Coordinates of C-alpha atoms in Angstrom, one line a residue:
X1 CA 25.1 -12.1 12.1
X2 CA 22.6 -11.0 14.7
X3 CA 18.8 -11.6 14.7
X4 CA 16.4 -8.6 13.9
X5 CA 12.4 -8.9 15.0
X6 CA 10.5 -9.3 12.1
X7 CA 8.0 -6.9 13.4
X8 CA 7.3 -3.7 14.4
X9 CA 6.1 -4.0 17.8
X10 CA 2.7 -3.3 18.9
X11 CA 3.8 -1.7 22.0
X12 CA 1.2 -1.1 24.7
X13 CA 2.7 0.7 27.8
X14 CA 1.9 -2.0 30.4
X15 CA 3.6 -4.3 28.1
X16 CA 7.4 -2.1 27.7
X17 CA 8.8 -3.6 30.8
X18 CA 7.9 -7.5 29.7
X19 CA 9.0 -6.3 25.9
X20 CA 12.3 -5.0 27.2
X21 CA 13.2 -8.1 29.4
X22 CA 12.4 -9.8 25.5
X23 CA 15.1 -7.9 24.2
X24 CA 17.8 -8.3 26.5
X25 CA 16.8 -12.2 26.6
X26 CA 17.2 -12.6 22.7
X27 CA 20.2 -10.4 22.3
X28 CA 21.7 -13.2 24.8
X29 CA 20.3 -15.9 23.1
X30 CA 21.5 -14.6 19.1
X31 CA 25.0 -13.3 19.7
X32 CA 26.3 -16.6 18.9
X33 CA 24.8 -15.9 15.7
X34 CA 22.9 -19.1 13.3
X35 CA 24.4 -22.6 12.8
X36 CA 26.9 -22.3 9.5
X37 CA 25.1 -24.7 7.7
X38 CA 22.2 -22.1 7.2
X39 CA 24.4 -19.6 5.1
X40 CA 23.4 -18.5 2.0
X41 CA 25.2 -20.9 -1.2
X42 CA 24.5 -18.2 -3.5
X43 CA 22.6 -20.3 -5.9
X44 CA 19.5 -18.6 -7.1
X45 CA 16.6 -20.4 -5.8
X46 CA 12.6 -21.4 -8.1
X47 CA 9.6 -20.0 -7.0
X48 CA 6.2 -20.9 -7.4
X49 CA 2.8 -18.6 -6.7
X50 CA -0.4 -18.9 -6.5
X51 CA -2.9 -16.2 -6.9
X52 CA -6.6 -16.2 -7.0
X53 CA -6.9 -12.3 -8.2
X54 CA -4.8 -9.4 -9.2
X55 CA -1.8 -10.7 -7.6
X56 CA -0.3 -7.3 -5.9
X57 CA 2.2 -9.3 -3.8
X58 CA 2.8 -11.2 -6.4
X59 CA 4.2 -8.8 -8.3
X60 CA 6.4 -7.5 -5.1
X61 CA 7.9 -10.1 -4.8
X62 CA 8.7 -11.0 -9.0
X63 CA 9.8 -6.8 -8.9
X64 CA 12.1 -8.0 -5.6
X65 CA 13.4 -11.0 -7.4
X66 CA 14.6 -8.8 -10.9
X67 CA 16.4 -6.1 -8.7
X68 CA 18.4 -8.9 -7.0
X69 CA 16.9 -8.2 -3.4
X70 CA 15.5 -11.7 -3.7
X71 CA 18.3 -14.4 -4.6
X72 CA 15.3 -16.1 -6.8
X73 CA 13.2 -16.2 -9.6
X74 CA 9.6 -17.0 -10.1
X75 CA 9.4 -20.3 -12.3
X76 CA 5.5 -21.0 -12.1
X77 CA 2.3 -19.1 -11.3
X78 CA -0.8 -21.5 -9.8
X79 CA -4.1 -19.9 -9.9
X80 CA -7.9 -21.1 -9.0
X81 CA -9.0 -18.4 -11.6
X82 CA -7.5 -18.4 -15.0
X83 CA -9.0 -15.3 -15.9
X84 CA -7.3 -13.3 -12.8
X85 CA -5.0 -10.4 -13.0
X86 CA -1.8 -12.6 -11.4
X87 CA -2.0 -15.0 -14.2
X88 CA -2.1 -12.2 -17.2
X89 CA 1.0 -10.6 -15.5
X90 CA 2.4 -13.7 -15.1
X91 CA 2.0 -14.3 -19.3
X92 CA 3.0 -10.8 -19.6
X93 CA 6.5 -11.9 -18.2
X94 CA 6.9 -14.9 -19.7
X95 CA 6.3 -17.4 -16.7
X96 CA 4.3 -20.4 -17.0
X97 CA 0.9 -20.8 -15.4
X98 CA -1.0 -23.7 -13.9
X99 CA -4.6 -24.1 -13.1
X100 CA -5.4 -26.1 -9.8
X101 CA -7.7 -26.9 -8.6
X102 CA -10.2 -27.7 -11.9
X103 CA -13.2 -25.5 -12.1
X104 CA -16.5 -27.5 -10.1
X105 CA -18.8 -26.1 -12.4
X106 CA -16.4 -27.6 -15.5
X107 CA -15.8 -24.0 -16.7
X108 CA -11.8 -24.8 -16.9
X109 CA -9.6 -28.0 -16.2
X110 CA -7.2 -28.3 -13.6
X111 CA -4.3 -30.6 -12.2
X112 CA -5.0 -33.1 -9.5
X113 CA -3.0 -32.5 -6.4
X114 CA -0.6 -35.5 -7.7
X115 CA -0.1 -33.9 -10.7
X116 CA 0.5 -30.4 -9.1
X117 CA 3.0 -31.7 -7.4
X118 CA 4.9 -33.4 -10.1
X119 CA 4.9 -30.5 -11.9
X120 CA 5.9 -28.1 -9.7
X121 CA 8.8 -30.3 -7.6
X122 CA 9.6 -32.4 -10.0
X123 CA 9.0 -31.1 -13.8
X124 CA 9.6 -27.1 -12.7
X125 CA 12.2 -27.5 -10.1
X126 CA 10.5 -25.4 -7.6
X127 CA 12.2 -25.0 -4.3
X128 CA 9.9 -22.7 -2.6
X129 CA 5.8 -21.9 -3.0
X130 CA 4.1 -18.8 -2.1
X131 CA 0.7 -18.1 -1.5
X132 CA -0.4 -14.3 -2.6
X133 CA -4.0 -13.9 -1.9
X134 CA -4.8 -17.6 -3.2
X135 CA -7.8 -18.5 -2.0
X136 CA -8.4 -22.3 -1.4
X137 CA -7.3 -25.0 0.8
X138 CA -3.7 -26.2 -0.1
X139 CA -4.0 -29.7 -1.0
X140 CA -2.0 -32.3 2.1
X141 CA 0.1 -33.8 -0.8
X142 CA 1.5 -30.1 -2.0
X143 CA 2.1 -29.3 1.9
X144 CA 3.4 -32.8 2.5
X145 CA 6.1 -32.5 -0.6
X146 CA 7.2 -28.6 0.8
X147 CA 7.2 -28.9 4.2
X148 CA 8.9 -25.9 6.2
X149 CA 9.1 -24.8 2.4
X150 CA 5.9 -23.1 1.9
X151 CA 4.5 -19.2 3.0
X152 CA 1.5 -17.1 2.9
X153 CA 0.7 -13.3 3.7
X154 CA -2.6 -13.3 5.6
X155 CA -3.9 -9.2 6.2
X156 CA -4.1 -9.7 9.8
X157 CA -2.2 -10.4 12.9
X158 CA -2.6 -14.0 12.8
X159 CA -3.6 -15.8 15.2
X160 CA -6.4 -13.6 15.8
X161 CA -8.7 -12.3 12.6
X162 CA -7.5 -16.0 10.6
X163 CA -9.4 -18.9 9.6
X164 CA -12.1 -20.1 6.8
X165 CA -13.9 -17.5 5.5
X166 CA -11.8 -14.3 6.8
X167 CA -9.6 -13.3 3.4
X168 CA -9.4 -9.6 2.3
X169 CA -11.7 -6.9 3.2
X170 CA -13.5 -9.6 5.6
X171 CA -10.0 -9.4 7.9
X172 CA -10.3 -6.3 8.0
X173 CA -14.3 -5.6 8.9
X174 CA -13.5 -8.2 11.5
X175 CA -10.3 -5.8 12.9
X176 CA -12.3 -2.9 12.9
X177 CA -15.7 -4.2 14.0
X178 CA -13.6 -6.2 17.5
X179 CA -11.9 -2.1 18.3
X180 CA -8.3 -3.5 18.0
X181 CA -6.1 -0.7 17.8
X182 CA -3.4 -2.6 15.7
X183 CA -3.8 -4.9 12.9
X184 CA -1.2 -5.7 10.0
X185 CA -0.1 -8.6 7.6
X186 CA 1.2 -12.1 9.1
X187 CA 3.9 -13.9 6.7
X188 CA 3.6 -17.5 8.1
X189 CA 4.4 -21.2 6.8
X190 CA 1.5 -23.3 5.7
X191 CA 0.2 -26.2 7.5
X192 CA -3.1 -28.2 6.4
X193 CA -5.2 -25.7 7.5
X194 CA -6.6 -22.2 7.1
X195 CA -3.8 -19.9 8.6
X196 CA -2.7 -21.9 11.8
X197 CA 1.2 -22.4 10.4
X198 CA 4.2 -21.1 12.2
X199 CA 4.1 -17.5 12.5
X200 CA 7.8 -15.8 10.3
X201 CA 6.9 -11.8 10.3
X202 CA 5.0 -9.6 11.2
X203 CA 4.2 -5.4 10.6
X204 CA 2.2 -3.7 12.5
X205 CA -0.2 -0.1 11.2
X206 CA -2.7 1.5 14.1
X207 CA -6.4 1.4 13.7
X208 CA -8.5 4.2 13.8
X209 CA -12.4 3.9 15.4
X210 CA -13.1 5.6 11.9
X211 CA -11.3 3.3 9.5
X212 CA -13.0 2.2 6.7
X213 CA -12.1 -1.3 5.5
X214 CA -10.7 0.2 2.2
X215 CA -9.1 2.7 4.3
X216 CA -7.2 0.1 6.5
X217 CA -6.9 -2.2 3.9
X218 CA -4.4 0.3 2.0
X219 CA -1.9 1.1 5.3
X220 CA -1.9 -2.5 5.7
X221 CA -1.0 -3.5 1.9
X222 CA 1.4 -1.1 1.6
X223 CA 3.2 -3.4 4.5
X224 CA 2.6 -6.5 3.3
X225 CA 4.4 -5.1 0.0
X226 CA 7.8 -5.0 2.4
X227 CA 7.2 -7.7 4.9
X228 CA 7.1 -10.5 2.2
X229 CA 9.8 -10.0 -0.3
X230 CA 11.7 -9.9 3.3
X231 CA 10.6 -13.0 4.7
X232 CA 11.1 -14.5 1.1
X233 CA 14.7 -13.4 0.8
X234 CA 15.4 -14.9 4.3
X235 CA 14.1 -18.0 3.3
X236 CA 15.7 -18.3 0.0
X237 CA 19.2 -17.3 1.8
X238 CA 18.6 -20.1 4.5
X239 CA 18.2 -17.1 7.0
X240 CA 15.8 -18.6 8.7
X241 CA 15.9 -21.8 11.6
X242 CA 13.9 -23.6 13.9
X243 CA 13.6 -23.2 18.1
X244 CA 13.0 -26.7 19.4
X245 CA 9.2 -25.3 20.2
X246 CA 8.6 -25.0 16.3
X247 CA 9.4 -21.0 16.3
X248 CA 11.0 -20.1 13.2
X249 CA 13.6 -17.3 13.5
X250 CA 14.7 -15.0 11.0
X251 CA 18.7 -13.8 10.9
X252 CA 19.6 -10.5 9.3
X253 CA 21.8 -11.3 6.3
X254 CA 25.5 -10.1 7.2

């Protein structure tokens, strides 16, 4: 098994001579390929997602998982919103939904984080959780209870254009406003805090001085679409381990 980049480089030219030394460096480091107890078992994995609105990677992934290119299937559906377009696809395929957290205004109940973990780990089996486009802070005890088990797909290339505040079209304002030349969508595991976790994958699309958000938005979706379901079926496969630094690495599946 050898180790592919997750990314499509960014490659400016003062940077080709450090980015080939990178190469030659990890092709030393991977031949070896990963420690055997991180091959795949072939048992199909749970998934749990949470979505705040129409759920677009979301459904990537669920349309990966039915044509076998993820080893897993999608057991729950969280959302903040009830009334979003993730959660009526999710009833339109049968999956079960969840509403955390409860609505502050009283419009809806919701599950405490206790009880979203107990359902989830516990009640629904779920191995994995996925954030697509969800919108709030993930609660410590739901982090706590998947740790090294949990993703999201932020539009940017994190760790610039992350944080509170910078979700959707605001990522990529922020991209266009700064002159970056590059942006694209970070898959990355989830700590306690707005997009700080380990960095798995990233894709990279140029930037035009003329971009509209919308504009970028689009070339930028369109590789979120592939990057997840990737990372996802690395994860699932137990593709994936851990430099001593805290680096995840993904493997190519043999």
């Amino acid at each position: 098994m050898l180790a592919l980049p997750a990314t499509q480089p960014c490659i400016a030219p003062r940077l080709q001579q450090q980015q080939q030394h990178g190469r030659r460096r990890a092709a030393a480091v991977t031949r070896a390929g990963p420690p055997e107890q991180h091959a795949c078992n072939g048992s199909k994995k749970k998934l749990a997602v949470f979505v705040s609105g129409g759920g677009s990677n979301f459904k990537a992934i669920h349309a990966a998982c039915l044509k076998g290119q993820i080893n897993a299937e999608v057991v729950a559906v969280v959302s903040d919103v009830p009334s979003c377009g993730g959660v009526a696809y999710a009833a339109q395929h049968g999956i079960p939904t969840l509403t955390y957290p409860a609505s502050k205004k009283g419009l809806f109940p919701g599950l405490t984080p206790q009880e979203l973990v107990q359902q989830l780990k516990h009640e629904l089996g779920a191995d994995y959780v996925l954030l697509a486009g969800y919108l709030k802070l993930i609660p410590v005890e739901l982090v706590s209870a998947y740790k090294r088990a949990m993703l999201n797909i932020h539009p940017g290339l994190l760790p610039s254009f992350g944080g509170k505040g910078l979700y959707g079209e605001r990522v990529h304002a922020a991209v266009i406003k700064s002159g970056a030349r590059f942006s694209g969508p970070t898959v990355h595991f989830v700590d306690e805090e707005y997009d700080t976790g380990p960095i798995l994958a990233q894709r990279c699309v140029s930037v035009s001085p003329t971009d509209s958000p919308k504009q970028l938005a689009a070339r930028v979706l369109e590789q979120e679409h592939q990057v997840y379901p990737y990372a996802v079926s690395a994860l699932v496969d137990g593709r994936i381990t851990w430099r001593e630094d805290g680096i995840p690495i993904i493997w190519e599946a043999s």
